[in-house]
Coordinates of C-alpha atoms in Angstrom, one line a residue:
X1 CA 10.0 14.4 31.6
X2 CA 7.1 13.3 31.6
X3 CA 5.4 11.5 28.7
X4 CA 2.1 12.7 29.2
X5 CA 1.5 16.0 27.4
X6 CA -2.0 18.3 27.4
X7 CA -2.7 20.0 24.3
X8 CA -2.3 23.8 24.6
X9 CA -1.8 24.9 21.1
X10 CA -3.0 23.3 17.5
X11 CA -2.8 24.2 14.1
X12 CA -5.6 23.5 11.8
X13 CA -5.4 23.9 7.9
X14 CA -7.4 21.1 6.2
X15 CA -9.1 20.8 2.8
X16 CA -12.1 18.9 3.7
X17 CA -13.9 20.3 6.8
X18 CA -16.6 17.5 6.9
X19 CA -16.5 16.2 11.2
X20 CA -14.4 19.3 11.9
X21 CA -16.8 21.2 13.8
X22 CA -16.9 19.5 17.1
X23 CA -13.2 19.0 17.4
X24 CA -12.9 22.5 17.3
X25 CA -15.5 23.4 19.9
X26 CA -14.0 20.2 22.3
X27 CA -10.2 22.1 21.5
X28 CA -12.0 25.7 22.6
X29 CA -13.6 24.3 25.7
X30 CA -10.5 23.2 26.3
X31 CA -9.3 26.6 26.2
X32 CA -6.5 25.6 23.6
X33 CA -4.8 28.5 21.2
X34 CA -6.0 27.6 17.5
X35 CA -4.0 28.4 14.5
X36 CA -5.0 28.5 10.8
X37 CA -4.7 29.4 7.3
X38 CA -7.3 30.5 4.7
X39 CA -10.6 28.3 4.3
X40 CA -10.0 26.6 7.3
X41 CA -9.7 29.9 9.3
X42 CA -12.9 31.1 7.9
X43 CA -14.6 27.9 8.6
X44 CA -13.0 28.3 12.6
X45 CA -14.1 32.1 12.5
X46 CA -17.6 31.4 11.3
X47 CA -18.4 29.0 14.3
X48 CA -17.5 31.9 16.5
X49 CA -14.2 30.5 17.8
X50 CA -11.2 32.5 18.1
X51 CA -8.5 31.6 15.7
X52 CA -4.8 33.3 14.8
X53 CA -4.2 33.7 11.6
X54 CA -0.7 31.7 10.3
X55 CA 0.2 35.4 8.8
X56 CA 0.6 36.8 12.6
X57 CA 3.0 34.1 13.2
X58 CA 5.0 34.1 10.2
X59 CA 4.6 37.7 9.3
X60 CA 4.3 36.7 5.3
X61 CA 1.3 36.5 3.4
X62 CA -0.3 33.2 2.2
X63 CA 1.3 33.6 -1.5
X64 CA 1.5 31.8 -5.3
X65 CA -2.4 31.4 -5.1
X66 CA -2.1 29.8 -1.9
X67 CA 0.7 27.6 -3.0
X68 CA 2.8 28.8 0.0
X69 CA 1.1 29.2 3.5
X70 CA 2.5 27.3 6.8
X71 CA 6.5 26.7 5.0
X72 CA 7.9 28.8 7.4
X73 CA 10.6 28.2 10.4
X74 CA 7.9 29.7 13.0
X75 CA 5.6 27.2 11.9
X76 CA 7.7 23.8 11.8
X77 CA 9.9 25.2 14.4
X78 CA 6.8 25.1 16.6
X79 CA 6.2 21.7 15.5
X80 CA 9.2 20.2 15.2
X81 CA 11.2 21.7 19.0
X82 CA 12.4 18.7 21.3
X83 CA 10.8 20.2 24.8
X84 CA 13.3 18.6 26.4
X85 CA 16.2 19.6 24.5
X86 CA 17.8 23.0 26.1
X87 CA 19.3 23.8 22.8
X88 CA 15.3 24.5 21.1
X89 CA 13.9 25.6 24.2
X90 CA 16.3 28.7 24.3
X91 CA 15.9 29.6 19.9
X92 CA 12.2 29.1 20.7
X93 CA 12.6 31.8 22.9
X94 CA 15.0 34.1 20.9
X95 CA 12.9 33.9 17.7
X96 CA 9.8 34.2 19.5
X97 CA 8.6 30.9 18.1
X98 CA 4.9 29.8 19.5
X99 CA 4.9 25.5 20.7
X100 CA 2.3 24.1 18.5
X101 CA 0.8 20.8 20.0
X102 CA -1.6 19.4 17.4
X103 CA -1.3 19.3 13.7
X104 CA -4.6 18.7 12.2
X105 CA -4.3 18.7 8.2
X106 CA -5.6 16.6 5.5
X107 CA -3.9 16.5 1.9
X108 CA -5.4 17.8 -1.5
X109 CA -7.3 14.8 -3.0
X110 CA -5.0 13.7 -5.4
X111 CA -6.3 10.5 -6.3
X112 CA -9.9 11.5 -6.4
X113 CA -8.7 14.0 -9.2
X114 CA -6.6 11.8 -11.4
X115 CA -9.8 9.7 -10.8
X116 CA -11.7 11.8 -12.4
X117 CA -10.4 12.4 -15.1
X118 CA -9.3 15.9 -15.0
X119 CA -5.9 17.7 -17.1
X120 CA -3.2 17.3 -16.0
X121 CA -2.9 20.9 -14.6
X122 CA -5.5 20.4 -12.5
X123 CA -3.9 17.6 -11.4
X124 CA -0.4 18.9 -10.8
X125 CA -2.2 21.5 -8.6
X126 CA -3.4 18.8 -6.3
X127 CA 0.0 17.6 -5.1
X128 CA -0.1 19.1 -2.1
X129 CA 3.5 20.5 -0.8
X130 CA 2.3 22.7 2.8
X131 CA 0.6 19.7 4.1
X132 CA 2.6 16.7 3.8
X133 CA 5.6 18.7 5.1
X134 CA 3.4 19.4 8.3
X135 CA 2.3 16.0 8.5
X136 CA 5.8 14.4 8.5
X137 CA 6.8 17.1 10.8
X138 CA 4.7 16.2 13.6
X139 CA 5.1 12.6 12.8
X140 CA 8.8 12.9 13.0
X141 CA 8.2 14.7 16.4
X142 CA 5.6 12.6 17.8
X143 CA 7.4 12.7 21.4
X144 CA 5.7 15.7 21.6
X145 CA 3.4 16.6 19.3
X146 CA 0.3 15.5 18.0
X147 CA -0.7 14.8 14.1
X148 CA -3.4 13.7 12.6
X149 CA -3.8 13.4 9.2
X150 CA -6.6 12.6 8.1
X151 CA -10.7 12.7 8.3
X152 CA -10.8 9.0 9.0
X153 CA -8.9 9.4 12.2
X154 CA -10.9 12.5 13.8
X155 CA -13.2 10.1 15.8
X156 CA -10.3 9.0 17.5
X157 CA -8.8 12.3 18.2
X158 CA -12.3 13.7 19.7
X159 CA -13.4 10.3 22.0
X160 CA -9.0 11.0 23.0
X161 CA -9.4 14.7 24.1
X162 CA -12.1 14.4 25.4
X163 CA -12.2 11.5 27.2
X164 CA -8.3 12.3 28.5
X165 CA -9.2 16.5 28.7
X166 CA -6.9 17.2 26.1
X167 CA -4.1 15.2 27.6
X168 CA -2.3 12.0 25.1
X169 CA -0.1 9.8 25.9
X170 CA 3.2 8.8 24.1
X171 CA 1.5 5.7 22.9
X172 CA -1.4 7.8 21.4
X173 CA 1.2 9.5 19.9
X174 CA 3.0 7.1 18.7
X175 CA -0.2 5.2 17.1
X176 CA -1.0 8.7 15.4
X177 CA 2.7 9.1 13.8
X178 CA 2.1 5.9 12.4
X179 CA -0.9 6.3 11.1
X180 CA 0.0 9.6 9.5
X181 CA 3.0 7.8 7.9
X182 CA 0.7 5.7 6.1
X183 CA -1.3 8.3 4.9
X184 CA 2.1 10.6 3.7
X185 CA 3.6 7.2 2.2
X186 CA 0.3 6.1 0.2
X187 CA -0.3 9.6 -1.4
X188 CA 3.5 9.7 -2.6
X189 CA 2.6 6.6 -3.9
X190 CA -0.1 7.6 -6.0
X191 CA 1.8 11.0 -7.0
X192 CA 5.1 8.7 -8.5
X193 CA 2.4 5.9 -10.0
X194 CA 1.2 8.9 -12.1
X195 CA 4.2 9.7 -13.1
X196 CA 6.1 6.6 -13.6
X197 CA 6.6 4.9 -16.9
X198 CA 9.8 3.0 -16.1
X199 CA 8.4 -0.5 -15.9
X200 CA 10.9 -2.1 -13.7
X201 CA 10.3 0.4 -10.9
X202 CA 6.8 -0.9 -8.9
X203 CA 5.2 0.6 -6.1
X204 CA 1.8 -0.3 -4.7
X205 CA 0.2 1.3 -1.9
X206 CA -3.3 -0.4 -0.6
X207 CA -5.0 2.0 2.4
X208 CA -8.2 -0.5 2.9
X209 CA -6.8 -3.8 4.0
X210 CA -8.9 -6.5 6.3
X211 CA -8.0 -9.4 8.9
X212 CA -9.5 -12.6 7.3
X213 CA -10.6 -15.7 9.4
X214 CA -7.0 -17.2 8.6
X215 CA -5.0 -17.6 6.0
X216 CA -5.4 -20.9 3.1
X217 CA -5.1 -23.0 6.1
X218 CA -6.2 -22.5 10.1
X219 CA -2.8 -21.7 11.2
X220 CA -2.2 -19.0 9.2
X221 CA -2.9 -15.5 9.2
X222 CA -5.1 -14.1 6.4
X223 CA -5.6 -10.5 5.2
X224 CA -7.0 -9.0 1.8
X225 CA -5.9 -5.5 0.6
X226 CA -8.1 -3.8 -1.9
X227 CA -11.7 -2.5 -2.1
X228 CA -14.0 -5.6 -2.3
X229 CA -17.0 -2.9 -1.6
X230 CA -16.4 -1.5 -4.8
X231 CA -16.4 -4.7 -6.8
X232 CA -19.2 -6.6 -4.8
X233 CA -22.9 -6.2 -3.2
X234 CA -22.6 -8.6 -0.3
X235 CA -26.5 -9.4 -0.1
X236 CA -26.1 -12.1 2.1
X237 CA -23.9 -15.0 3.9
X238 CA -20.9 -15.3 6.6
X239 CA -17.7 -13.3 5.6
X240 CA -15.5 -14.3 2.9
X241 CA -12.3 -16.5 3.6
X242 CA -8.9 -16.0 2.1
X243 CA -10.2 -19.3 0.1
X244 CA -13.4 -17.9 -0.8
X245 CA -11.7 -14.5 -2.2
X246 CA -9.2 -16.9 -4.7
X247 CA -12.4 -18.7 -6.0
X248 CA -14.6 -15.6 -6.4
X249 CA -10.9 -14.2 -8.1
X250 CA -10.9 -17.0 -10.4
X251 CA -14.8 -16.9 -11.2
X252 CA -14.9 -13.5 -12.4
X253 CA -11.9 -13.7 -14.6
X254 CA -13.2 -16.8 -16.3
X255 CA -16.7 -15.2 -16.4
X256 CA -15.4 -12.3 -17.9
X257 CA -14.1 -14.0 -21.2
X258 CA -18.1 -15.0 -21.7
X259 CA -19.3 -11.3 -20.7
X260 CA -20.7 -10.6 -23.9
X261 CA -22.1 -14.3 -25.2
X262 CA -25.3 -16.0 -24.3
X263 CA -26.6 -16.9 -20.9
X264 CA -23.6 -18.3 -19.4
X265 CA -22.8 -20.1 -15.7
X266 CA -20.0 -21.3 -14.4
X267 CA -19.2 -23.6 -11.5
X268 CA -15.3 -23.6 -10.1
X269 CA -13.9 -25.5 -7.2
X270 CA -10.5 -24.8 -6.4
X271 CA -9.9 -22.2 -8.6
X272 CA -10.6 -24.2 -12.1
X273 CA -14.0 -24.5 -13.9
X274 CA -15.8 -28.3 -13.1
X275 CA -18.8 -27.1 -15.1
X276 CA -19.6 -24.5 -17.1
X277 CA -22.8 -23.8 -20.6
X278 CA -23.9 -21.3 -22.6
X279 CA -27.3 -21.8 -23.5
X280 CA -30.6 -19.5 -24.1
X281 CA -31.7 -19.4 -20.8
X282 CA -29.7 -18.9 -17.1
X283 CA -31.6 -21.9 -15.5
X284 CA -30.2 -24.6 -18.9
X285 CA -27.0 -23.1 -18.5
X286 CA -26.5 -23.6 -15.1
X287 CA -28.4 -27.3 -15.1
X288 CA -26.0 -27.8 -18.2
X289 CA -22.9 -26.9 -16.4
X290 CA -24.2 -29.0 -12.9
X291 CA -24.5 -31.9 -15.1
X292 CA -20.6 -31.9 -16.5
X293 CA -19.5 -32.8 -12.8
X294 CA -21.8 -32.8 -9.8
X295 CA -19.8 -34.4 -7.6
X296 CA -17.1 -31.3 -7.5
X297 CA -19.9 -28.8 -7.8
X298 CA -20.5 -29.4 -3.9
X299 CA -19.3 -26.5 -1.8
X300 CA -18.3 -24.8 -4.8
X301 CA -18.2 -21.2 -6.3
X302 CA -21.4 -20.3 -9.0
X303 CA -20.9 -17.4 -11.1
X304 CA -23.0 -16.4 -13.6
X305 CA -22.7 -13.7 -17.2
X306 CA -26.4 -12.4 -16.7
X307 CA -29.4 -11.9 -13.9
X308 CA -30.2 -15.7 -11.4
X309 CA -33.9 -16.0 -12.1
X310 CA -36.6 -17.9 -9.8
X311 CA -36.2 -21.2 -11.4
X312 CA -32.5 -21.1 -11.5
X313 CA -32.5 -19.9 -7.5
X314 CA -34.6 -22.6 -7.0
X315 CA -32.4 -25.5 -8.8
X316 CA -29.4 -23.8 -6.9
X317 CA -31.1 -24.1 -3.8
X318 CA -30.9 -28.0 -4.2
X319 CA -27.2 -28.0 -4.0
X320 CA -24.7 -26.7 -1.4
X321 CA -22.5 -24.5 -2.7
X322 CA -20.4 -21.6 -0.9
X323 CA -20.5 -18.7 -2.8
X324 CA -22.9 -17.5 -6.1
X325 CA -22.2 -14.1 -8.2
X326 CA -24.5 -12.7 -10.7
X327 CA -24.7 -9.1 -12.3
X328 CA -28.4 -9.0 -11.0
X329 CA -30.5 -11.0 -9.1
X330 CA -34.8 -11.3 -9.0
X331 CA -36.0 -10.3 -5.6
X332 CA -37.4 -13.6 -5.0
X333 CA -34.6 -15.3 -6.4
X334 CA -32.4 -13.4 -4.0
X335 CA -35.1 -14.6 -1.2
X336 CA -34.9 -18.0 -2.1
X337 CA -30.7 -18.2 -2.3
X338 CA -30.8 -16.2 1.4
X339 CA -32.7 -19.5 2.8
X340 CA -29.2 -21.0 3.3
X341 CA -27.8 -18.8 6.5
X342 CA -24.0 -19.2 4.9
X343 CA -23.8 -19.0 1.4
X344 CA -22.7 -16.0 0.1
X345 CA -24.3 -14.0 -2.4
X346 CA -22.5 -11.1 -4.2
X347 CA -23.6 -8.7 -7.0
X348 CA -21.2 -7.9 -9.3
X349 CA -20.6 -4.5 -10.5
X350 CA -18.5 -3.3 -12.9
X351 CA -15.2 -2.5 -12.0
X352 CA -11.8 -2.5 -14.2
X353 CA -9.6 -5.1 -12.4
X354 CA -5.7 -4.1 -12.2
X355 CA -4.1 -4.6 -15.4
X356 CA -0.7 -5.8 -13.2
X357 CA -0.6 -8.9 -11.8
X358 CA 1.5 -9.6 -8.7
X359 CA 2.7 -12.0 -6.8
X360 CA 6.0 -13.5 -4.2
X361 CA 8.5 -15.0 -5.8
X362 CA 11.4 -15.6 -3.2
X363 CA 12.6 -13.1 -1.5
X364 CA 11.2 -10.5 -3.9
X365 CA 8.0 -10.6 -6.0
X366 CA 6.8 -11.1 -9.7
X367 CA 4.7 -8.6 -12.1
X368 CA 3.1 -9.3 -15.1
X369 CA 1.0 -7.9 -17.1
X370 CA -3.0 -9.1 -17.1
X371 CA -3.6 -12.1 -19.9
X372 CA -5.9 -9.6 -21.6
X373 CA -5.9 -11.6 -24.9
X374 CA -9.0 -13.8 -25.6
X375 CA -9.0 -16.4 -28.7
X376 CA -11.3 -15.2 -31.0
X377 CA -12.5 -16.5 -34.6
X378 CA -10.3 -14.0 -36.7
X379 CA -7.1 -15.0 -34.9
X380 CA -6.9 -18.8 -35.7
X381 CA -5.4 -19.8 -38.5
X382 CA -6.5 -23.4 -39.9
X383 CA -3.1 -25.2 -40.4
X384 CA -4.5 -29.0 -41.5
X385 CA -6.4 -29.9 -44.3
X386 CA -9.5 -30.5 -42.6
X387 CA -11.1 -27.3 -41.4
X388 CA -13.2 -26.7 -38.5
X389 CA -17.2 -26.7 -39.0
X390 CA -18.6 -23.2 -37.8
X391 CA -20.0 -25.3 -34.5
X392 CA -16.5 -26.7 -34.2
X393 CA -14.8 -23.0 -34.2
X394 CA -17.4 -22.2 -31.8
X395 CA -16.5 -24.7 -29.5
X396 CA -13.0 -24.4 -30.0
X397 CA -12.8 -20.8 -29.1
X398 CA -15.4 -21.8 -26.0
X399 CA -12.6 -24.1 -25.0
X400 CA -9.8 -21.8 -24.6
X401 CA -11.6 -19.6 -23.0
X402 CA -11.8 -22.1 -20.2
X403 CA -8.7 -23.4 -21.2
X404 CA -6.8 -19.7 -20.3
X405 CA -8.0 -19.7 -17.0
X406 CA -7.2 -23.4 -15.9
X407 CA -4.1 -24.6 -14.4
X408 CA -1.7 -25.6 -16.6
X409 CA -0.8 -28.2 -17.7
X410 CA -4.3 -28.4 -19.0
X411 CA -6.8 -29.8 -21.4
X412 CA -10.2 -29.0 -22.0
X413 CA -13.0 -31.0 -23.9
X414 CA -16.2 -28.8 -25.0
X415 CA -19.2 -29.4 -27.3
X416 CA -22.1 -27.8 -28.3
X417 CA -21.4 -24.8 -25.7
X418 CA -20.8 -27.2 -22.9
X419 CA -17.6 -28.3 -20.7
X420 CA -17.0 -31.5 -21.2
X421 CA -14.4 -32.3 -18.9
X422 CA -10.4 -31.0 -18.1
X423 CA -7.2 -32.2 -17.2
X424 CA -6.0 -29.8 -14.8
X425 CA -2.6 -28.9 -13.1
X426 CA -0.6 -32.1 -14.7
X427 CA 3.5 -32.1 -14.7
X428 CA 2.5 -33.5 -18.5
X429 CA 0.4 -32.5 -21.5
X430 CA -0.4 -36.4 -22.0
X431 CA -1.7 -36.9 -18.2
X432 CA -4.1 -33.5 -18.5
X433 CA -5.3 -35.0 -21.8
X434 CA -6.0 -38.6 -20.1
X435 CA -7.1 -37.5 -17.4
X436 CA -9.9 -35.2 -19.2
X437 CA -10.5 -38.2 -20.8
X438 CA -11.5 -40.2 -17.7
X439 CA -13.0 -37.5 -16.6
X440 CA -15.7 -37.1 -19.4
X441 CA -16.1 -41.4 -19.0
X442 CA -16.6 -41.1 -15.7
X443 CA -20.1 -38.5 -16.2
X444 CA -21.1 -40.7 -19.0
X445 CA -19.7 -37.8 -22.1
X446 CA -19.8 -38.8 -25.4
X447 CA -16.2 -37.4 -27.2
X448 CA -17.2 -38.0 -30.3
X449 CA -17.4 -34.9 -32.1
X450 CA -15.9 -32.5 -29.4
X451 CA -13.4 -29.8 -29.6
X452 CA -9.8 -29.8 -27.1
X453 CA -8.2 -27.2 -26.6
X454 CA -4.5 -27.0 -25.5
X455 CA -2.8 -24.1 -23.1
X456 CA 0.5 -24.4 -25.0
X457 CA 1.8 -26.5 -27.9
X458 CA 2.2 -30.1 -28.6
X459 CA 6.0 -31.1 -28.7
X460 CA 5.1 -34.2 -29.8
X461 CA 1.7 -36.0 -32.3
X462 CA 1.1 -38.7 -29.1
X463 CA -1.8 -35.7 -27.9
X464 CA -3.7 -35.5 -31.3
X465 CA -2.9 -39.3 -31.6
X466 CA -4.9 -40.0 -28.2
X467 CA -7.8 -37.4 -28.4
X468 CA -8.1 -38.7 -31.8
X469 CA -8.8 -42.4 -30.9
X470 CA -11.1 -40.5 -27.9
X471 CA -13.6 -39.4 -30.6
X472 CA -12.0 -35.3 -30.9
X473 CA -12.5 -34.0 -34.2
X474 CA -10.7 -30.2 -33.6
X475 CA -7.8 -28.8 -32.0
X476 CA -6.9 -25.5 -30.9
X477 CA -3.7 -25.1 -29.9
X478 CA -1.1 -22.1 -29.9
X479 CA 1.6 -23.7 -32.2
X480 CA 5.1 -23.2 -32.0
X481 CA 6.4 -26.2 -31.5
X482 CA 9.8 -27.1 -34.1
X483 CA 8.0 -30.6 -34.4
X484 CA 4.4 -28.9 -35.6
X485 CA 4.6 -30.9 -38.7
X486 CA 4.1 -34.0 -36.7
X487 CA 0.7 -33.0 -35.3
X488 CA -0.4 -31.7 -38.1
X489 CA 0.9 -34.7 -40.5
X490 CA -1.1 -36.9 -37.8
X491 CA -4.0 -34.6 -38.4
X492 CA -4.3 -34.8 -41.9
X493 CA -3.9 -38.6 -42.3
X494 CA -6.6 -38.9 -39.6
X495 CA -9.1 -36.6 -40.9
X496 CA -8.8 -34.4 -37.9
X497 CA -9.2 -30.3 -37.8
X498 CA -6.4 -28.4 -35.9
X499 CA -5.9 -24.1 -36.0
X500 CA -3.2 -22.1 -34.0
X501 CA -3.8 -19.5 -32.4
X502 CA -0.1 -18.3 -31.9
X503 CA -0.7 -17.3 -28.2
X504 CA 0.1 -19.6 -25.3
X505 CA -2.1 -19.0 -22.1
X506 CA 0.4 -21.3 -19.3
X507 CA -1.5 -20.2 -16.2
X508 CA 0.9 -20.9 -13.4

């Protein structure tokens, strides 16, 4: 047989009619037999089109408030007959059961309702039953029939039929099934996600995914699933790379812990912070935060807590960077930033990030909950004799801000609202802290009087001994060590300040 078929027959029942019109009128040119159900029959009726009514098929009534319509064997017998089988050809005959060629049908919107925030019987009501049975139907059967499933794919259905006069190939066919598939499988997703509070049963379902450039490296393939439209105003710049997206990742989260202080900028390369200020304007916070490392600020990602200004375009003009995020930008500071044809510039709007966090692991894959906790003044507790100096708490709790979303092993040096330097990504708590401390000789930073913070606890005093001798006067560290005494002896005989915070923020 052959796999070529010409549409003769479709049934029609959507919820959204938006595009419909001029598949219907291409279907009727094409002299094809239309079937439907309620508001989509009206809709067919109104354009002047002839349309049977799923009730003369089935003989039954649409019933339960519409909840039952096109679940009946006439309907999915005419969907789901192998033509080439002798067995359905012959009941197809018997019970008088019409061939139906095309399924058009879209599903209640679900998602859009939980979205909005609506009870939960309104919800319920939206889980549609008629429609995904019709889509899997056709989908199942796509040797012979034709689904499609959603508005997104009606462009492709009209340039098809009319392009092949209503004919479609197996392939088409094929292509369609799959793509209905997707849609079937991503609203049961959503319906169980609702539902579900067993926490060691995950399912995620993505529809908007996109082909990247290539992967972290040239040779691989790259892709990013989610809704970057949503998050982002791309004003400007080439398309982001699987690299760029893990730095623009990073700079929000770490951004986000400063949402509601001063002005605020950050600069990040390779996922961790090389400079970052609070300070009273945008332009000293981000000259501040140049200043503790320009050499790793080149080609790197800006982000900043409040609206890029004119003089703080300008002063990042000066400096090649690849990406820089603000809530708001001037017009002319926009202008000025758009002089360089590839940087990127993205407005960030104000979007709740997924509270689970997931990742492969093997041959399966890791969840976790979000790090939502932020060290704040109320939580430490002073644990030394010495306490912290209201600048010093404020520079400790700036710290581990930065400190949270670093690579552990990590240590961070801050003072007066300002990074210092860090020890990033070490196999040991004493090479992060040394190497922070080269760091911050290297650009010339004083130490005496700065703040560290820790990502995890000090097994052993040899930290608070060498940040000691370094010139730090506070600590902020979660505690928990059995050998706690022996920083905190340290600390007292040394006139050094040290709170816990009792939460560890390892950032693997």
């Amino acid at each position: 047989m052959s796999t070529t078929k010409t549409i003769q027959s479709a049934l029609i029942s959507v919820f959204s009619k938006e595009g419909l019109e001029p598949i219907v009128r291409q279907l009727n040119s094409q002299n094809v037999t239309l079937y439907s159900t309620g508001g989509t029959e009206d809709f067919i009726k109104n354009l002047g089109i002839p349309v049977i009514p799923v009730e003369d098929v089935t003989s039954y009534p649409s019933i339960l408030g519409g909840r039952v319509k096109t679940l009946h064997p006439k309907v999915f017998g005419g969907i789901l007959n192998r033509q080439d089988n002798e067995s359905d050809v012959q009941q197809m005959q018997e019970f008088n059961i019409p061939q139906i060629d095309l399924v058009i049908v879209d599903l209640y919107p679900f998602e859009k309702t939980v979205a909005s925030g609506a009870d939960e019987a309104d919800i319920i009501e939206k889980i549609d039953i008629g429609g995904i049975s019709l889509i899997r139907a056709a989908a199942k059967n796509f040797k012979d029939t034709v689904i499609v499933a959603s508005v997104e794919q009606y462009s492709f259905l009209l340039d098809m039929i009319t392009e092949q006069n209503g004919g479609t190939t197996l392939e088409d066919r094929k292509l369609l099934a799959t793509k209905a598939f997707h849609v079937s499988s991503h609203y049961d997703t959503a319906i169980f996600n609702y539902f579900n509070t067993d926490e060691t049963i995950y399912k995620q379902s993505i529809a908007n995914g996109q082909a990247l450039r290539y992967g972290e490296n040239p040779h691989q393939k790259g892709f990013f699933f989610g809704d970057f439209d949503a998050m982002f105003d791309k004003v400007h710049g080439k398309e982001l790379s699987y690299n760029n997206l893990l730095d623009v990742d990073a700079a929000v989260n770490l951004i986000n812990e400063f949402k509601n202080d001063g002005p605020t900028f950050a600069i990040l390369k390779h996922n961790n912070a090389c400079g970052l200020a609070t300070r009273t304007t945008v332009n000293e916070a981000y000259l501040t935060a140049l200043a503790c490392d320009p050499t790793s600020a080149f080609g790197g990602v800006l982000i900043s807590n409040t609206k890029i200004d004119v003089a703080t375009a300008v002063e990042i003009n000066k400096l090649f960077c690849e990406v820089v995020i603000a809530p708001e930008f001037d017009k002319e500071a926009s202008a000025i930033l758009q002089e360089k044809k590839n940087r990127i510039i993205l407005v960030q709007n104000e979007v709740e990030l997924p509270q689970k966090l997931v990742r492969t692991c093997l041959n399966g894959i890791l969840v976790q909950e979000r790090n939502n906790i932020t060290d704040t003044k109320e939580a430490l507790r002073t644990v030394t004799i010495n306490t912290p100096s209201e600048q010093e708490i404020q520079d400790l709790i700036f710290a581990s801000k930065i400190c949270k979303n670093t690579k552990s092993n990590t240590i961070v040096f801050a003072k007066n609202g300002t990074l210092l330097a860090s020890g990033t990504g070490q196999t040991s708590r004493v090479d992060a802290l040394l190497q922070a401390i080269e760091k911050a000789k290297n650009f010339g930073f004083d130490l005496h009087g700065a703040s560290m913070a820790s990502d995890a606890f000090f097994p052993f005093p040899d930290c608070v001994e060498i940040a000691k001798k370094a010139g730090i006067t506070a600590v902020i560290q979660p505690g928990g060590s059995i050998k706690d005494e022996l920083s905190i002896n340290y600390c007292n005989e040394n006139k050094v300040a040290m709170v816990f915070t009792g939460t560890r923020h390892f950032k693997h």
